[in-house]
mmCIF file of C-alpha atoms in Angstrom:
data_model
loop_
_atom_site.group_PDB
_atom_site.id
_atom_site.type_symbol
_atom_site.label_atom_id
_atom_site.label_comp_id
_atom_site.label_asym_id
_atom_site.label_seq_id
_atom_site.Cartn_x
_atom_site.Cartn_y
_atom_site.Cartn_z
ATOM 1 C CA UNK A 81 112.936 77.625 247.760
ATOM 2 C CA UNK A 82 109.732 75.760 248.558
ATOM 3 C CA UNK A 83 108.578 75.899 252.181
ATOM 4 C CA UNK A 84 107.050 72.918 253.999
ATOM 5 C CA UNK A 85 103.464 74.017 253.384
ATOM 6 C CA UNK A 86 104.132 74.348 249.652
ATOM 7 C CA UNK A 87 105.658 70.876 249.517
ATOM 8 C CA UNK A 88 102.432 69.521 250.955
ATOM 9 C CA UNK A 89 100.166 71.746 248.846
ATOM 10 C CA UNK A 90 101.758 70.758 245.527
ATOM 11 C CA UNK A 91 102.535 67.142 246.424
ATOM 12 C CA UNK A 92 100.177 65.553 243.888
ATOM 13 C CA UNK A 93 101.747 67.315 240.928
ATOM 14 C CA UNK A 94 105.314 67.185 242.236
ATOM 15 C CA UNK A 95 105.238 63.375 242.262
ATOM 16 C CA UNK A 96 104.813 63.461 238.489
ATOM 17 C CA UNK A 97 108.238 62.505 237.088
ATOM 18 C CA UNK A 98 107.860 65.048 234.266
ATOM 19 C CA UNK A 99 107.487 67.876 236.789
ATOM 20 C CA UNK A 100 109.060 66.960 240.151
ATOM 21 C CA UNK A 101 110.492 69.445 242.681
ATOM 22 C CA UNK A 102 112.568 71.129 239.959
ATOM 23 C CA UNK A 103 109.461 71.835 237.923
ATOM 24 C CA UNK A 104 107.645 73.205 240.949
ATOM 25 C CA UNK A 105 110.558 75.539 241.598
ATOM 26 C CA UNK A 106 110.221 76.789 238.004
ATOM 27 C CA UNK A 107 106.530 77.462 238.564
ATOM 28 C CA UNK A 108 107.297 79.400 241.731
ATOM 29 C CA UNK A 109 109.907 81.485 239.909
ATOM 30 C CA UNK A 110 107.598 82.204 236.949
ATOM 31 C CA UNK A 111 105.907 85.537 236.289
ATOM 32 C CA UNK A 112 102.749 85.279 234.180
ATOM 33 C CA UNK A 113 100.557 88.107 232.909
ATOM 34 C CA UNK A 114 96.894 87.377 232.147
ATOM 35 C CA UNK A 115 95.085 89.876 229.923
ATOM 36 C CA UNK A 116 91.387 89.741 230.786
ATOM 37 C CA UNK A 117 89.701 88.351 233.893
ATOM 38 C CA UNK A 118 86.487 87.272 232.195
ATOM 39 C CA UNK A 119 85.309 83.976 230.725
ATOM 40 C CA UNK A 120 88.743 82.652 229.762
ATOM 41 C CA UNK A 121 90.678 84.574 232.378
ATOM 42 C CA UNK A 122 88.801 83.099 235.333
ATOM 43 C CA UNK A 123 89.769 79.417 234.803
ATOM 44 C CA UNK A 124 93.263 80.363 233.660
ATOM 45 C CA UNK A 125 93.833 82.438 236.794
ATOM 46 C CA UNK A 126 92.343 79.878 239.166
ATOM 47 C CA UNK A 127 94.451 77.000 237.913
ATOM 48 C CA UNK A 128 97.670 78.988 237.593
ATOM 49 C CA UNK A 129 97.282 80.214 241.156
ATOM 50 C CA UNK A 130 96.460 76.717 242.385
ATOM 51 C CA UNK A 131 99.494 75.311 240.541
ATOM 52 C CA UNK A 132 101.837 77.688 242.367
ATOM 53 C CA UNK A 133 102.867 80.314 239.809
ATOM 54 C CA UNK A 134 105.062 82.718 241.757
ATOM 55 C CA UNK A 135 103.676 85.978 240.394
ATOM 56 C CA UNK A 136 100.500 86.596 238.439
ATOM 57 C CA UNK A 137 99.483 89.902 236.878
ATOM 58 C CA UNK A 138 95.814 90.562 236.027
ATOM 59 C CA UNK A 139 94.822 93.259 233.518
ATOM 60 C CA UNK A 140 91.137 94.187 233.252
ATOM 61 C CA UNK A 141 89.214 97.458 233.479
ATOM 62 C CA UNK A 142 85.752 95.862 233.577
ATOM 63 C CA UNK A 143 83.424 95.254 236.520
ATOM 64 C CA UNK A 144 81.508 92.079 237.375
ATOM 65 C CA UNK A 145 78.025 91.939 235.817
ATOM 66 C CA UNK A 146 75.118 89.575 236.407
ATOM 67 C CA UNK A 147 75.393 88.277 232.816
ATOM 68 C CA UNK A 148 78.990 87.175 233.538
ATOM 69 C CA UNK A 149 78.127 84.693 236.257
ATOM 70 C CA UNK A 150 77.002 81.759 234.107
ATOM 71 C CA UNK A 151 80.586 81.324 232.862
ATOM 72 C CA UNK A 152 82.894 83.439 235.057
ATOM 73 C CA UNK A 153 82.558 81.269 238.128
ATOM 74 C CA UNK A 154 85.437 82.873 240.018
ATOM 75 C CA UNK A 155 82.836 85.524 240.929
ATOM 76 C CA UNK A 156 79.447 85.402 242.666
ATOM 77 C CA UNK A 157 76.420 87.698 242.950
ATOM 78 C CA UNK A 158 77.948 89.696 245.827
ATOM 79 C CA UNK A 159 80.745 90.799 243.462
ATOM 80 C CA UNK A 160 78.436 92.488 240.953
ATOM 81 C CA UNK A 161 79.681 96.015 240.233
ATOM 82 C CA UNK A 162 83.145 95.335 241.648
ATOM 83 C CA UNK A 163 86.351 95.652 239.539
ATOM 84 C CA UNK A 164 87.261 92.266 238.054
ATOM 85 C CA UNK A 165 91.042 92.611 238.380
ATOM 86 C CA UNK A 166 91.002 93.537 242.069
ATOM 87 C CA UNK A 167 88.223 91.089 242.925
ATOM 88 C CA UNK A 168 89.991 88.237 241.156
ATOM 89 C CA UNK A 169 93.274 89.045 242.904
ATOM 90 C CA UNK A 170 91.601 88.986 246.326
ATOM 91 C CA UNK A 171 89.919 85.639 245.670
ATOM 92 C CA UNK A 172 93.086 84.071 244.263
ATOM 93 C CA UNK A 173 95.045 85.212 247.311
ATOM 94 C CA UNK A 174 92.610 83.236 249.454
ATOM 95 C CA UNK A 175 93.049 80.242 247.179
ATOM 96 C CA UNK A 176 96.839 80.335 247.456
ATOM 97 C CA UNK A 177 98.608 82.791 249.799
ATOM 98 C CA UNK A 178 101.988 81.752 248.356
ATOM 99 C CA UNK A 179 101.237 83.464 245.028
ATOM 100 C CA UNK A 180 102.099 87.115 244.428
ATOM 101 C CA UNK A 181 99.276 88.969 242.674
ATOM 102 C CA UNK A 182 99.237 92.308 240.874
ATOM 103 C CA UNK A 183 95.927 93.811 239.735
ATOM 104 C CA UNK A 184 95.965 96.334 236.888
ATOM 105 C CA UNK A 185 92.525 97.924 236.989
ATOM 106 C CA UNK A 186 92.983 99.536 233.586
ATOM 107 C CA UNK A 187 92.466 98.786 229.934
ATOM 108 C CA UNK A 188 95.516 97.602 228.012
ATOM 109 C CA UNK A 189 96.468 100.305 225.514
ATOM 110 C CA UNK A 190 99.320 101.312 223.264
ATOM 111 C CA UNK A 191 100.473 103.637 226.053
ATOM 112 C CA UNK A 192 100.799 101.026 228.810
ATOM 113 C CA UNK A 193 101.142 97.631 227.071
ATOM 114 C CA UNK A 194 104.929 97.516 226.878
ATOM 115 C CA UNK A 195 105.423 98.773 230.439
ATOM 116 C CA UNK A 196 103.068 96.145 231.847
ATOM 117 C CA UNK A 197 104.165 93.192 229.705
ATOM 118 C CA UNK A 198 107.909 93.701 230.068
ATOM 119 C CA UNK A 199 107.893 92.589 233.724
ATOM 120 C CA UNK A 200 106.530 89.103 232.930
ATOM 121 C CA UNK A 201 108.003 85.934 231.414
ATOM 122 C CA UNK A 202 104.820 84.727 229.750
ATOM 123 C CA UNK A 203 101.690 86.511 228.524
ATOM 124 C CA UNK A 204 98.252 84.878 228.248
ATOM 125 C CA UNK A 205 95.658 86.638 226.110
ATOM 126 C CA UNK A 206 92.148 86.084 227.474
ATOM 127 C CA UNK A 207 90.695 89.222 225.895
ATOM 128 C CA UNK A 208 87.457 89.335 223.934
ATOM 129 C CA UNK A 209 88.138 91.852 221.174
ATOM 130 C CA UNK A 210 90.418 92.087 218.154
ATOM 131 C CA UNK A 211 91.926 95.454 219.056
ATOM 132 C CA UNK A 212 93.397 94.045 222.260
ATOM 133 C CA UNK A 213 94.468 90.780 220.614
ATOM 134 C CA UNK A 214 96.529 92.541 217.959
ATOM 135 C CA UNK A 215 97.987 94.924 220.546
ATOM 136 C CA UNK A 216 98.997 92.044 222.835
ATOM 137 C CA UNK A 217 100.494 90.105 219.932
ATOM 138 C CA UNK A 218 102.493 93.011 218.565
ATOM 139 C CA UNK A 219 103.749 93.932 222.023
ATOM 140 C CA UNK A 220 104.889 90.360 222.684
ATOM 141 C CA UNK A 221 106.674 90.206 219.325
ATOM 142 C CA UNK A 222 108.458 93.487 220.073
ATOM 143 C CA UNK A 223 109.478 92.361 223.574
ATOM 144 C CA UNK A 224 110.250 88.761 222.591
ATOM 145 C CA UNK A 225 107.596 87.344 224.940
ATOM 146 C CA UNK A 226 105.846 84.012 224.392
ATOM 147 C CA UNK A 227 102.084 84.441 224.063
ATOM 148 C CA UNK A 228 99.309 81.941 224.777
ATOM 149 C CA UNK A 229 96.156 82.791 222.844
ATOM 150 C CA UNK A 230 92.592 81.623 223.338
ATOM 151 C CA UNK A 231 89.193 82.613 222.001
ATOM 152 C CA UNK A 232 85.608 81.413 222.395
ATOM 153 C CA UNK A 233 82.312 81.977 220.622
ATOM 154 C CA UNK A 234 79.071 80.038 220.822
ATOM 155 C CA UNK A 235 80.239 76.373 220.993
ATOM 156 C CA UNK A 236 83.729 76.718 219.499
ATOM 157 C CA UNK A 237 87.053 77.638 221.047
ATOM 158 C CA UNK A 238 90.617 78.093 219.809
ATOM 159 C CA UNK A 239 94.006 77.779 221.519
ATOM 160 C CA UNK A 240 97.507 78.518 220.212
ATOM 161 C CA UNK A 241 101.013 79.369 221.424
ATOM 162 C CA UNK A 242 102.624 82.266 219.583
ATOM 163 C CA UNK A 243 106.098 83.764 219.361
ATOM 164 C CA UNK A 244 107.892 80.984 221.212
ATOM 165 C CA UNK A 245 111.521 81.529 220.285
ATOM 166 C CA UNK A 246 110.468 83.324 217.118
ATOM 167 C CA UNK A 247 107.705 80.921 216.089
ATOM 168 C CA UNK A 248 104.518 82.016 214.326
ATOM 169 C CA UNK A 249 102.527 84.875 215.835
ATOM 170 C CA UNK A 250 98.881 85.924 215.753
ATOM 171 C CA UNK A 251 99.301 87.875 212.517
ATOM 172 C CA UNK A 252 100.539 84.742 210.739
ATOM 173 C CA UNK A 253 97.143 83.235 211.497
ATOM 174 C CA UNK A 254 95.023 86.376 211.132
ATOM 175 C CA UNK A 255 97.011 89.032 209.201
ATOM 176 C CA UNK A 256 94.431 91.779 209.751
ATOM 177 C CA UNK A 257 91.349 92.321 211.920
ATOM 178 C CA UNK A 258 87.950 91.484 210.396
ATOM 179 C CA UNK A 259 85.619 94.346 209.593
ATOM 180 C CA UNK A 260 83.153 93.124 212.238
ATOM 181 C CA UNK A 261 83.861 92.007 215.798
ATOM 182 C CA UNK A 262 81.337 89.308 216.686
ATOM 183 C CA UNK A 263 81.736 88.547 220.390
ATOM 184 C CA UNK A 264 79.831 86.680 223.081
ATOM 185 C CA UNK A 265 77.460 89.610 223.585
ATOM 186 C CA UNK A 266 76.121 89.291 220.029
ATOM 187 C CA UNK A 267 76.885 85.652 219.258
ATOM 188 C CA UNK A 268 76.418 84.009 222.659
ATOM 189 C CA UNK A 269 78.519 81.329 224.354
ATOM 190 C CA UNK A 270 77.798 78.133 226.251
ATOM 191 C CA UNK A 271 78.964 78.647 229.839
ATOM 192 C CA UNK A 272 81.161 75.554 229.998
ATOM 193 C CA UNK A 273 83.243 76.434 226.909
ATOM 194 C CA UNK A 274 85.521 79.058 228.531
ATOM 195 C CA UNK A 275 86.296 76.515 231.241
ATOM 196 C CA UNK A 276 87.390 73.949 228.642
ATOM 197 C CA UNK A 277 89.486 76.384 226.619
ATOM 198 C CA UNK A 278 90.849 78.186 229.684
ATOM 199 C CA UNK A 279 92.150 74.910 231.121
ATOM 200 C CA UNK A 280 93.904 74.097 227.854
ATOM 201 C CA UNK A 281 95.541 77.536 228.018
ATOM 202 C CA UNK A 282 96.640 77.027 231.628
ATOM 203 C CA UNK A 283 98.008 73.622 230.698
ATOM 204 C CA UNK A 284 100.080 75.151 227.897
ATOM 205 C CA UNK A 285 101.458 77.654 230.414
ATOM 206 C CA UNK A 286 102.565 74.932 232.822
ATOM 207 C CA UNK A 287 104.236 72.958 230.026
ATOM 208 C CA UNK A 288 106.045 76.021 228.701
ATOM 209 C CA UNK A 289 107.294 77.059 232.134
ATOM 210 C CA UNK A 290 108.451 73.573 233.103
ATOM 211 C CA UNK A 291 109.786 72.681 229.669
ATOM 212 C CA UNK A 292 107.759 69.477 229.401
ATOM 213 C CA UNK A 293 105.505 67.844 226.828
ATOM 214 C CA UNK A 294 104.514 69.087 223.397
ATOM 215 C CA UNK A 295 103.051 72.567 223.141
ATOM 216 C CA UNK A 296 100.806 74.247 220.589
ATOM 217 C CA UNK A 297 103.629 76.447 219.341
ATOM 218 C CA UNK A 298 103.039 77.068 215.649
ATOM 219 C CA UNK A 299 99.684 75.277 215.817
ATOM 220 C CA UNK A 300 96.033 76.166 216.253
ATOM 221 C CA UNK A 301 93.776 73.796 218.155
ATOM 222 C CA UNK A 302 90.034 74.157 217.680
ATOM 223 C CA UNK A 303 87.485 72.553 219.996
ATOM 224 C CA UNK A 304 83.806 72.185 219.180
ATOM 225 C CA UNK A 305 81.847 71.552 222.372
ATOM 226 C CA UNK A 306 78.676 70.732 220.453
ATOM 227 C CA UNK A 307 80.008 67.635 218.675
ATOM 228 C CA UNK A 308 83.256 67.001 220.632
ATOM 229 C CA UNK A 309 85.438 67.529 217.555
ATOM 230 C CA UNK A 310 89.032 68.556 218.265
ATOM 231 C CA UNK A 311 91.297 69.561 215.377
ATOM 232 C CA UNK A 312 94.900 70.801 215.308
ATOM 233 C CA UNK A 313 96.161 72.865 212.358
ATOM 234 C CA UNK A 314 99.712 73.870 211.517
ATOM 235 C CA UNK A 315 100.244 77.631 211.141
ATOM 236 C CA UNK A 316 102.726 78.623 208.427
ATOM 237 C CA UNK A 317 104.783 81.784 208.514
ATOM 238 C CA UNK A 318 104.486 83.613 205.207
ATOM 239 C CA UNK A 319 108.229 84.053 204.830
ATOM 240 C CA UNK A 320 108.829 80.364 205.515
ATOM 241 C CA UNK A 321 105.994 78.962 203.417
ATOM 242 C CA UNK A 322 108.126 77.230 200.787
ATOM 243 C CA UNK A 323 110.519 75.698 203.329
ATOM 244 C CA UNK A 324 107.688 74.445 205.483
ATOM 245 C CA UNK A 325 105.899 72.957 202.511
ATOM 246 C CA UNK A 326 108.995 71.053 201.420
ATOM 247 C CA UNK A 327 109.989 69.778 204.853
ATOM 248 C CA UNK A 328 106.530 68.742 206.008
ATOM 249 C CA UNK A 329 105.035 67.938 202.600
ATOM 250 C CA UNK A 330 102.115 70.284 203.296
ATOM 251 C CA UNK A 331 100.162 71.509 200.282
ATOM 252 C CA UNK A 332 99.869 75.304 200.027
ATOM 253 C CA UNK A 333 96.418 76.742 200.690
ATOM 254 C CA UNK A 334 94.912 78.254 197.551
ATOM 255 C CA UNK A 335 92.811 81.376 198.049
ATOM 256 C CA UNK A 336 90.729 83.477 195.694
ATOM 257 C CA UNK A 337 88.977 86.768 196.232
ATOM 258 C CA UNK A 338 85.277 87.469 195.871
ATOM 259 C CA UNK A 339 85.727 89.264 192.531
ATOM 260 C CA UNK A 340 87.400 86.203 191.013
ATOM 261 C CA UNK A 341 84.712 83.911 192.380
ATOM 262 C CA UNK A 342 81.981 86.132 190.939
ATOM 263 C CA UNK A 343 83.745 86.029 187.573
ATOM 264 C CA UNK A 344 83.946 82.223 187.671
ATOM 265 C CA UNK A 345 80.280 81.938 188.586
ATOM 266 C CA UNK A 346 79.334 84.363 185.819
ATOM 267 C CA UNK A 347 81.422 82.788 183.052
ATOM 268 C CA UNK A 348 81.207 79.080 183.922
ATOM 269 C CA UNK A 349 78.892 78.398 186.893
ATOM 270 C CA UNK A 350 78.714 74.675 186.160
ATOM 271 C CA UNK A 351 82.448 74.339 186.782
ATOM 272 C CA UNK A 352 82.335 75.766 190.325
ATOM 273 C CA UNK A 353 81.199 73.893 193.439
ATOM 274 C CA UNK A 354 80.564 76.021 196.539
ATOM 275 C CA UNK A 355 80.832 74.607 200.065
ATOM 276 C CA UNK A 356 79.774 76.586 203.137
ATOM 277 C CA UNK A 357 81.916 75.078 205.938
ATOM 278 C CA UNK A 358 80.108 76.909 208.737
ATOM 279 C CA UNK A 359 77.544 75.330 211.042
ATOM 280 C CA UNK A 360 74.039 74.701 209.669
ATOM 281 C CA UNK A 361 72.433 77.520 211.668
ATOM 282 C CA UNK A 362 74.944 79.991 210.191
ATOM 283 C CA UNK A 363 74.231 78.740 206.672
ATOM 284 C CA UNK A 364 70.492 79.093 207.191
ATOM 285 C CA UNK A 365 70.935 82.647 208.461
ATOM 286 C CA UNK A 366 73.004 83.872 205.477
ATOM 287 C CA UNK A 367 74.872 82.227 202.591
ATOM 288 C CA UNK A 368 76.047 82.728 199.014
ATOM 289 C CA UNK A 369 74.813 79.391 197.719
ATOM 290 C CA UNK A 370 76.275 75.919 197.378
ATOM 291 C CA UNK A 371 75.939 73.130 199.917
ATOM 292 C CA UNK A 372 76.567 73.196 203.660
ATOM 293 C CA UNK A 373 79.252 70.785 204.911
ATOM 294 C CA UNK A 374 80.384 71.908 208.405
ATOM 295 C CA UNK A 375 84.147 71.959 208.920
ATOM 296 C CA UNK A 376 84.142 69.301 211.596
ATOM 297 C CA UNK A 377 82.190 66.871 209.415
ATOM 298 C CA UNK A 378 83.926 67.647 206.137
ATOM 299 C CA UNK A 379 86.233 64.657 205.793
ATOM 300 C CA UNK A 380 83.345 62.300 206.521
ATOM 301 C CA UNK A 381 81.285 63.753 203.667
ATOM 302 C CA UNK A 382 83.741 63.549 200.769
ATOM 303 C CA UNK A 383 81.279 61.669 198.580
ATOM 304 C CA UNK A 384 79.194 64.853 198.377
ATOM 305 C CA UNK A 385 82.049 66.712 196.657
ATOM 306 C CA UNK A 386 82.470 66.240 192.892
ATOM 307 C CA UNK A 387 85.980 65.773 191.503
ATOM 308 C CA UNK A 388 85.495 67.435 188.144
ATOM 309 C CA UNK A 389 84.839 70.973 189.392
ATOM 310 C CA UNK A 390 86.646 73.820 191.115
ATOM 311 C CA UNK A 391 85.729 73.474 194.772
ATOM 312 C CA UNK A 392 85.490 76.760 196.699
ATOM 313 C CA UNK A 393 85.073 76.642 200.484
ATOM 314 C CA UNK A 394 83.707 79.678 202.257
ATOM 315 C CA UNK A 395 82.835 80.841 205.779
ATOM 316 C CA UNK A 396 82.282 84.114 207.611
ATOM 317 C CA UNK A 397 85.858 85.435 207.743
ATOM 318 C CA UNK A 398 87.935 83.100 205.563
ATOM 319 C CA UNK A 399 89.617 81.309 208.461
ATOM 320 C CA UNK A 400 87.516 78.155 208.722
ATOM 321 C CA UNK A 401 87.560 77.841 204.943
ATOM 322 C CA UNK A 402 91.377 77.834 205.008
ATOM 323 C CA UNK A 403 91.246 75.061 207.599
ATOM 324 C CA UNK A 404 88.835 73.199 205.332
ATOM 325 C CA UNK A 405 91.258 73.447 202.394
ATOM 326 C CA UNK A 406 94.075 72.213 204.625
ATOM 327 C CA UNK A 407 91.960 69.209 205.609
ATOM 328 C CA UNK A 408 90.855 68.447 202.054
ATOM 329 C CA UNK A 409 94.366 68.766 200.606
ATOM 330 C CA UNK A 410 95.312 65.531 202.306
ATOM 331 C CA UNK A 411 92.311 63.458 201.206
ATOM 332 C CA UNK A 412 90.779 65.091 198.114
ATOM 333 C CA UNK A 413 92.314 64.936 194.653
ATOM 334 C CA UNK A 414 90.597 67.880 192.959
ATOM 335 C CA UNK A 415 91.251 71.650 193.040
ATOM 336 C CA UNK A 416 90.189 73.275 196.314
ATOM 337 C CA UNK A 417 90.153 76.998 197.115
ATOM 338 C CA UNK A 418 89.312 79.145 200.120
ATOM 339 C CA UNK A 419 87.307 82.334 199.685
ATOM 340 C CA UNK A 420 89.636 85.034 201.002
ATOM 341 C CA UNK A 421 88.176 87.128 203.859
ATOM 342 C CA UNK A 422 84.929 85.125 203.741
ATOM 343 C CA UNK A 423 81.462 86.453 202.992
#
């Protein structure tokens, strides 16, 4: 039951017909677990607390560092060296005293993941490493929990909703971890990007809890802050590939491995056309040949792609190249392949 102060606090969102008092009651009854209180976790936590989520759990074993402050603006210089989970909980309590907060000052592991996650209705993955992402995903699948996923690197971010009533999960998008984990420490990140992506994640949470709008369940949204490109891709479950293709008329994504590509290039190089779909600075740093047509500009540069050759798109890990094939399948008539697992 909402008290008088809460009615006043949440008035501006409660007057929305899609939400209303009933929606606000759902937010108050909700229990949301946020994994990671860093770049993505900070905006997610701030806006969930401000929106009136009844109980929020925060999992993070890290401490605030000076290099965090350009993007993790929940903290300030006086917090340096302090535990993120406990510090975030204290600040969020000041923001909204009506929210219950639980700080888990520990790293999520195979030993504690199920025990922590089972007490929450919704899990939001704001972690920054593949080990935790796969652990969170697999735990949510086992427990039947809906998972909101987000990731950021340099100028690009991704958002998706996984395992909503048995929908696609993280492994349908990325079946196995890459051999290298390139994170913000090595690759860098523009400070504003986690704010953009974190707000999208918080928005998905509010929609899921209130049962309103269209969510990113079974979809991956990518946002490029450098050129303002926003793309949404459909994620197909392997076991449902044929059904999905028939119902939605989506062409299957053709992949080939590096050995096959090398054979093609050795036997008939003139029949193969390579496209690096990464950004220009990535292409300049390292490539395997061909031309550079960045993913977000691809459909505007179709005239650069010949129709009488086998087109092979490649990137670092094989994920952007699959997106490129999905884009080209709808507008390009020739054969298009993605280099499996990238370069």
